[in-house]
Amino acid sequence: MPDAPEHSVRHTTDDDGVTWITLNRPEAMNALTWDQRERIIALLADASADPSVRAVVVTGTGKGFCAGADLRGAPRTDGDRVAGDVARMIRQGAQRFITAVMDCEKPVIAAVNGTAAGIGAHLAFACDLVLAADTARFIEVFARRGLVPDGAGAYLLTRLVGPQKAKELMFFGDALPAAEAARIGLVNAVVPAADLHATATAWSRRLAEGPTRALVMTKHLVNAALDTDRPTALAAEAMAQELNMTTTDATEGIAAFAERRTPTFHGT
C-alpha cells in the first residue's frame, strides 16, 4: 500500500509566505507514488490560489530528492490494456504533474538534496530556480529501462541545454553530478549539502518579498518564449505589462523609485 499523503508529503507555510513541499519517503529515496503526485498537485493549486503564499520550495528528506516514479503506488486496473491506455496514463499522470509545477502561479524553487532521477529530475527542471547540494546528481533513467522519457523530459531538457546535450543525457542515462549540471545550465547554484536548506530559505524569502504578480507574469512569459513567434511573444509582453500596471506592487515600485526608497511589496 502507498504511504498516506500526509506522511509521505510534508507541507508547511512559514511566516514569510513560503510554502515548503517536502517528499518524505527517505527509505525509498523519495520515489514518487500516485498518492504523493496527487497531493503535490493539490498543494501547488492551493499555493496558486492563496494570496498569502508568495513562493514555493520543493525538496526531499534523506539521500534522495526523488528517485523517479514508484509504480507500486499506482492504482491497479483489471483487464487487458488497450490502445490509448498508456498515453492517457501519461497525460493524466506524469505530464499533469510536471505541468502543475510549471503553471503554478507562484515562483517555485527546487532544493535538490540528493538523487533526482527520471520524473524526479523533471520535477527539478520544471521549477523556476534550481538549487542543488554538492552531493546531488541527476539521472535520465528511462533508456536504461527501455522506455521513452516522459513527464515533459524531452521538452524541458531540449529548452534548457539544447538538442545535442539532451540526446546525450537521455540516450546514455549517465549520472550527472550537480557541478556539471550547473555548468551546462540545469542548475542555478550548487552549495554544500549542509547549506542547502539555509540557501533555499534565503532565496525563497527574497522571492516572497518581491512583487508576486510581476514575478508570475515574468515566469509565464519566459516559459512561453521558445514556443511562440516574435509578434506573439511581444504582444504577450505588452499585455502582461498592461495587467501588471494595475497591481498595488507596481504602484509601490514606481513610487519608491521616485522617492528613492526601498519598495515594500505585498504580492497584490
GROMACS .gro file of C-alpha atoms in nm:
model
  268
    1MET     CA    1   0.000   0.000   0.000
    2PRO     CA    2   0.130   0.353  -0.072
    3ASP     CA    3   0.210   0.579   0.217
    4ALA     CA    4  -0.064   0.813   0.335
    5PRO     CA    5  -0.021   1.151   0.162
    6GLU     CA    6   0.005   1.345   0.487
    7HIS     CA    7   0.301   1.130   0.592
    8SER     CA    8   0.481   1.095   0.261
    9VAL     CA    9   0.450   1.464   0.165
   10ARG     CA   10   0.514   1.719   0.436
   11HIS     CA   11   0.366   2.065   0.390
   12THR     CA   12   0.428   2.386   0.582
   13THR     CA   13   0.385   2.757   0.513
   14ASP     CA   14   0.612   2.983   0.716
   15ASP     CA   15   0.559   3.338   0.837
   16ASP     CA   16   0.736   3.475   0.528
   17GLY     CA   17   0.469   3.334   0.298
   18VAL     CA   18   0.686   3.048   0.170
   19THR     CA   19   0.522   2.707   0.125
   20TRP     CA   20   0.758   2.413   0.169
   21ILE     CA   21   0.659   2.086  -0.001
   22THR     CA   22   0.882   1.802   0.118
   23LEU     CA   23   0.882   1.449  -0.022
   24ASN     CA   24   0.916   1.228   0.284
   25ARG     CA   25   0.986   0.866   0.192
   26PRO     CA   26   1.361   0.857   0.262
   27GLU     CA   27   1.362   0.477   0.282
   28ALA     CA   28   1.259   0.471  -0.086
   29MET     CA   29   1.481   0.764  -0.195
   30ASN     CA   30   1.151   0.954  -0.228
   31ALA     CA   31   1.037   0.753  -0.528
   32LEU     CA   32   0.708   0.915  -0.626
   33THR     CA   33   0.385   0.729  -0.557
   34TRP     CA   34   0.048   0.802  -0.715
   35ASP     CA   35  -0.075   0.944  -0.383
   36GLN     CA   36   0.226   1.174  -0.348
   37ARG     CA   37   0.182   1.301  -0.701
   38GLU     CA   38  -0.183   1.388  -0.641
   39ARG     CA   39  -0.101   1.551  -0.308
   40ILE     CA   40   0.169   1.773  -0.462
   41ILE     CA   41  -0.059   1.875  -0.750
   42ALA     CA   42  -0.322   1.978  -0.495
   43LEU     CA   43  -0.070   2.169  -0.282
   44LEU     CA   44   0.056   2.363  -0.586
   45ALA     CA   45  -0.301   2.451  -0.677
   46ASP     CA   46  -0.359   2.569  -0.320
   47ALA     CA   47  -0.043   2.782  -0.334
   48SER     CA   48  -0.160   2.941  -0.658
   49ALA     CA   49  -0.496   3.035  -0.508
   50ASP     CA   50  -0.373   3.155  -0.167
   51PRO     CA   51  -0.267   3.523  -0.173
   52SER     CA   52  -0.070   3.475   0.149
   53VAL     CA   53   0.166   3.233  -0.029
   54ARG     CA   54   0.440   3.421  -0.212
   55ALA     CA   55   0.683   3.141  -0.308
   56VAL     CA   56   0.715   2.762  -0.302
   57VAL     CA   57   1.010   2.533  -0.225
   58VAL     CA   58   1.010   2.166  -0.326
   59THR     CA   59   1.265   1.939  -0.156
   60GLY     CA   60   1.312   1.590  -0.012
   61THR     CA   61   1.429   1.415   0.302
   62GLY     CA   62   1.722   1.176   0.326
   63LYS     CA   63   1.963   1.097   0.043
   64GLY     CA   64   1.716   1.131  -0.243
   65PHE     CA   65   1.529   1.426  -0.387
   66CYS     CA   66   1.309   1.194  -0.592
   67ALA     CA   67   1.433   0.866  -0.739
   68GLY     CA   68   1.165   0.852  -1.008
   69ALA     CA   69   0.818   0.701  -1.019
   70ASP     CA   70   0.725   0.425  -0.775
   71LEU     CA   71   0.492   0.222  -0.994
   72ARG     CA   72   0.390   0.012  -0.696
   73GLY     CA   73   0.194   0.311  -0.574
   74ALA     CA   74  -0.017   0.342  -0.889
   75PRO     CA   75  -0.382   0.234  -0.893
   76ARG     CA   76  -0.435  -0.109  -1.045
   77THR     CA   77  -0.690  -0.184  -1.311
   78ASP     CA   78  -0.826  -0.523  -1.413
   79GLY     CA   79  -0.841  -0.646  -1.770
   80ASP     CA   80  -0.611  -0.625  -2.068
   81ARG     CA   81  -0.457  -0.296  -2.168
   82VAL     CA   82  -0.595  -0.146  -2.489
   83ALA     CA   83  -0.452   0.108  -2.732
   84GLY     CA   84  -0.459   0.454  -2.576
   85ASP     CA   85  -0.431   0.341  -2.214
   86VAL     CA   86  -0.062   0.428  -2.174
   87ALA     CA   87  -0.091   0.766  -2.347
   88ARG     CA   88  -0.387   0.852  -2.126
   89MET     CA   89  -0.197   0.746  -1.814
   90ILE     CA   90   0.100   0.965  -1.912
   91ARG     CA   91  -0.121   1.268  -1.989
   92GLN     CA   92  -0.315   1.237  -1.665
   93GLY     CA   93  -0.014   1.139  -1.456
   94ALA     CA   94   0.344   1.245  -1.527
   95GLN     CA   95   0.257   1.527  -1.769
   96ARG     CA   96  -0.014   1.667  -1.545
   97PHE     CA   97   0.229   1.657  -1.252
   98ILE     CA   98   0.507   1.848  -1.428
   99THR     CA   99   0.260   2.094  -1.581
  100ALA     CA  100   0.130   2.172  -1.231
  101VAL     CA  101   0.479   2.289  -1.135
  102MET     CA  102   0.530   2.496  -1.449
  103ASP     CA  103   0.185   2.654  -1.424
  104CYS     CA  104   0.196   2.728  -1.051
  105GLU     CA  105   0.110   3.095  -1.004
  106LYS     CA  106   0.394   3.146  -0.758
  107PRO     CA  107   0.772   3.116  -0.811
  108VAL     CA  108   0.888   2.760  -0.735
  109ILE     CA  109   1.238   2.666  -0.616
  110ALA     CA  110   1.372   2.310  -0.628
  111ALA     CA  111   1.611   2.240  -0.339
  112VAL     CA  112   1.767   1.918  -0.468
  113ASN     CA  113   1.911   1.739  -0.167
  114GLY     CA  114   2.016   1.417  -0.340
  115THR     CA  115   1.950   1.192  -0.637
  116ALA     CA  116   1.692   1.325  -0.885
  117ALA     CA  117   1.612   1.052  -1.136
  118GLY     CA  118   1.350   1.015  -1.407
  119ILE     CA  119   1.038   1.208  -1.314
  120GLY     CA  120   1.234   1.335  -1.012
  121ALA     CA  121   1.484   1.506  -1.242
  122HIS     CA  122   1.200   1.651  -1.447
  123LEU     CA  123   1.035   1.778  -1.129
  124ALA     CA  124   1.351   1.978  -1.057
  125PHE     CA  125   1.389   2.103  -1.415
  126ALA     CA  126   1.027   2.222  -1.421
  127CYS     CA  127   1.087   2.452  -1.124
  128ASP     CA  128   1.172   2.817  -1.182
  129LEU     CA  129   1.502   2.805  -0.994
  130VAL     CA  130   1.711   2.500  -0.902
  131LEU     CA  131   1.944   2.481  -0.603
  132ALA     CA  132   2.143   2.161  -0.561
  133ALA     CA  133   2.351   2.014  -0.282
  134ASP     CA  134   2.704   1.933  -0.397
  135THR     CA  135   2.620   1.566  -0.341
  136ALA     CA  136   2.313   1.573  -0.568
  137ARG     CA  137   2.302   1.410  -0.910
  138PHE     CA  138   2.056   1.397  -1.198
  139ILE     CA  139   1.983   1.080  -1.396
  140GLU     CA  140   1.771   1.024  -1.707
  141VAL     CA  141   1.690   0.661  -1.627
  142PHE     CA  142   1.434   0.589  -1.900
  143ALA     CA  143   1.665   0.440  -2.165
  144ARG     CA  144   1.813   0.208  -1.902
  145ARG     CA  145   1.466   0.056  -1.867
  146GLY     CA  146   1.386   0.051  -2.237
  147LEU     CA  147   1.146   0.344  -2.203
  148VAL     CA  148   1.087   0.676  -2.375
  149PRO     CA  149   1.134   0.977  -2.142
  150ASP     CA  150   0.802   1.112  -2.018
  151GLY     CA  151   0.694   1.383  -1.778
  152ALA     CA  152   0.792   1.652  -2.032
  153GLY     CA  153   1.156   1.543  -2.016
  154ALA     CA  154   1.244   1.597  -2.382
  155TYR     CA  155   1.052   1.925  -2.383
  156LEU     CA  156   1.235   2.059  -2.077
  157LEU     CA  157   1.586   1.933  -2.149
  158THR     CA  158   1.589   2.049  -2.510
  159ARG     CA  159   1.498   2.400  -2.400
  160LEU     CA  160   1.743   2.404  -2.111
  161VAL     CA  161   2.056   2.254  -2.270
  162GLY     CA  162   1.984   2.218  -2.644
  163PRO     CA  163   1.905   1.910  -2.852
  164GLN     CA  164   2.253   1.754  -2.870
  165LYS     CA  165   2.315   1.757  -2.494
  166ALA     CA  166   1.957   1.650  -2.427
  167LYS     CA  167   2.005   1.345  -2.650
  168GLU     CA  168   2.333   1.258  -2.479
  169LEU     CA  169   2.174   1.270  -2.135
  170MET     CA  170   1.869   1.070  -2.244
  171PHE     CA  171   2.044   0.816  -2.468
  172PHE     CA  172   2.309   0.713  -2.214
  173GLY     CA  173   2.134   0.777  -1.883
  174ASP     CA  174   2.462   0.856  -1.705
  175ALA     CA  175   2.452   1.020  -1.364
  176LEU     CA  176   2.515   1.394  -1.395
  177PRO     CA  177   2.686   1.544  -1.086
  178ALA     CA  178   2.548   1.869  -0.950
  179ALA     CA  179   2.855   2.071  -1.050
  180GLU     CA  180   2.829   1.955  -1.413
  181ALA     CA  181   2.454   2.018  -1.412
  182ALA     CA  182   2.526   2.376  -1.306
  183ARG     CA  183   2.796   2.414  -1.573
  184ILE     CA  184   2.554   2.325  -1.854
  185GLY     CA  185   2.270   2.538  -1.717
  186LEU     CA  186   2.038   2.285  -1.550
  187VAL     CA  187   2.110   2.418  -1.200
  188ASN     CA  188   2.130   2.778  -1.082
  189ALA     CA  189   2.364   2.718  -0.789
  190VAL     CA  190   2.541   2.434  -0.609
  191VAL     CA  191   2.602   2.461  -0.236
  192PRO     CA  192   2.740   2.231   0.035
  193ALA     CA  193   2.472   1.987   0.144
  194ALA     CA  194   2.472   2.134   0.494
  195ASP     CA  195   2.389   2.478   0.350
  196LEU     CA  196   2.108   2.374   0.114
  197HIS     CA  197   1.815   2.446   0.347
  198ALA     CA  198   1.955   2.782   0.456
  199THR     CA  199   2.022   2.885   0.096
  200ALA     CA  200   1.674   2.776  -0.016
  201THR     CA  201   1.528   2.972   0.275
  202ALA     CA  202   1.721   3.285   0.178
  203TRP     CA  203   1.627   3.259  -0.190
  204SER     CA  204   1.261   3.189  -0.118
  205ARG     CA  205   1.241   3.482   0.124
  206ARG     CA  206   1.379   3.712  -0.144
  207LEU     CA  207   1.109   3.588  -0.382
  208ALA     CA  208   0.841   3.619  -0.112
  209GLU     CA  209   0.940   3.982  -0.057
  210GLY     CA  210   0.912   4.058  -0.427
  211PRO     CA  211   0.623   4.174  -0.648
  212THR     CA  212   0.449   3.836  -0.674
  213ARG     CA  213   0.219   3.912  -0.967
  214ALA     CA  214   0.503   4.063  -1.171
  215LEU     CA  215   0.721   3.759  -1.099
  216VAL     CA  216   0.446   3.520  -1.205
  217MET     CA  217   0.378   3.707  -1.528
  218THR     CA  218   0.751   3.706  -1.596
  219LYS     CA  219   0.754   3.330  -1.534
  220HIS     CA  220   0.477   3.274  -1.788
  221LEU     CA  221   0.648   3.495  -2.048
  222VAL     CA  222   0.976   3.306  -2.014
  223ASN     CA  223   0.807   2.964  -2.020
  224ALA     CA  224   0.625   3.055  -2.341
  225ALA     CA  225   0.914   3.234  -2.511
  226LEU     CA  226   1.051   2.935  -2.703
  227ASP     CA  227   0.707   2.819  -2.814
  228THR     CA  228   0.585   3.137  -2.982
  229ASP     CA  229   0.690   3.363  -3.268
  230ARG     CA  230   0.819   3.715  -3.208
  231PRO     CA  231   0.492   3.907  -3.270
  232THR     CA  232   0.303   3.676  -3.035
  233ALA     CA  233   0.572   3.699  -2.768
  234LEU     CA  234   0.584   4.078  -2.785
  235ALA     CA  235   0.207   4.106  -2.775
  236ALA     CA  236   0.203   3.886  -2.465
  237GLU     CA  237   0.474   4.101  -2.308
  238ALA     CA  238   0.280   4.421  -2.369
  239MET     CA  239  -0.039   4.272  -2.227
  240ALA     CA  240   0.146   4.141  -1.920
  241GLN     CA  241   0.281   4.489  -1.852
  242GLU     CA  242  -0.067   4.636  -1.904
  243LEU     CA  243  -0.214   4.396  -1.649
  244ASN     CA  244   0.075   4.436  -1.409
  245MET     CA  245   0.035   4.814  -1.401
  246THR     CA  246  -0.300   4.761  -1.228
  247THR     CA  247  -0.132   4.596  -0.926
  248THR     CA  248  -0.056   4.772  -0.600
  249ASP     CA  249   0.301   4.644  -0.616
  250ALA     CA  250   0.363   4.822  -0.946
  251THR     CA  251   0.229   5.144  -0.796
  252GLU     CA  252   0.451   5.094  -0.491
  253GLY     CA  253   0.758   5.014  -0.700
  254ILE     CA  254   0.725   5.328  -0.911
  255ALA     CA  255   0.656   5.545  -0.604
  256ALA     CA  256   0.956   5.401  -0.420
  257PHE     CA  257   1.180   5.470  -0.719
  258ALA     CA  258   1.061   5.832  -0.737
  259GLU     CA  259   1.105   5.873  -0.361
  260ARG     CA  260   1.445   5.700  -0.358
  261ARG     CA  261   1.348   5.437  -0.103
  262THR     CA  262   1.326   5.059  -0.091
  263PRO     CA  263   0.983   4.937  -0.201
  264THR     CA  264   0.763   4.725   0.023
  265PHE     CA  265   0.574   4.473  -0.187
  266HIS     CA  266   0.264   4.288  -0.069
  267GLY     CA  267   0.211   4.047  -0.355
  268THR     CA  268  -0.103   4.218  -0.487
   0.00000   0.00000   0.00000
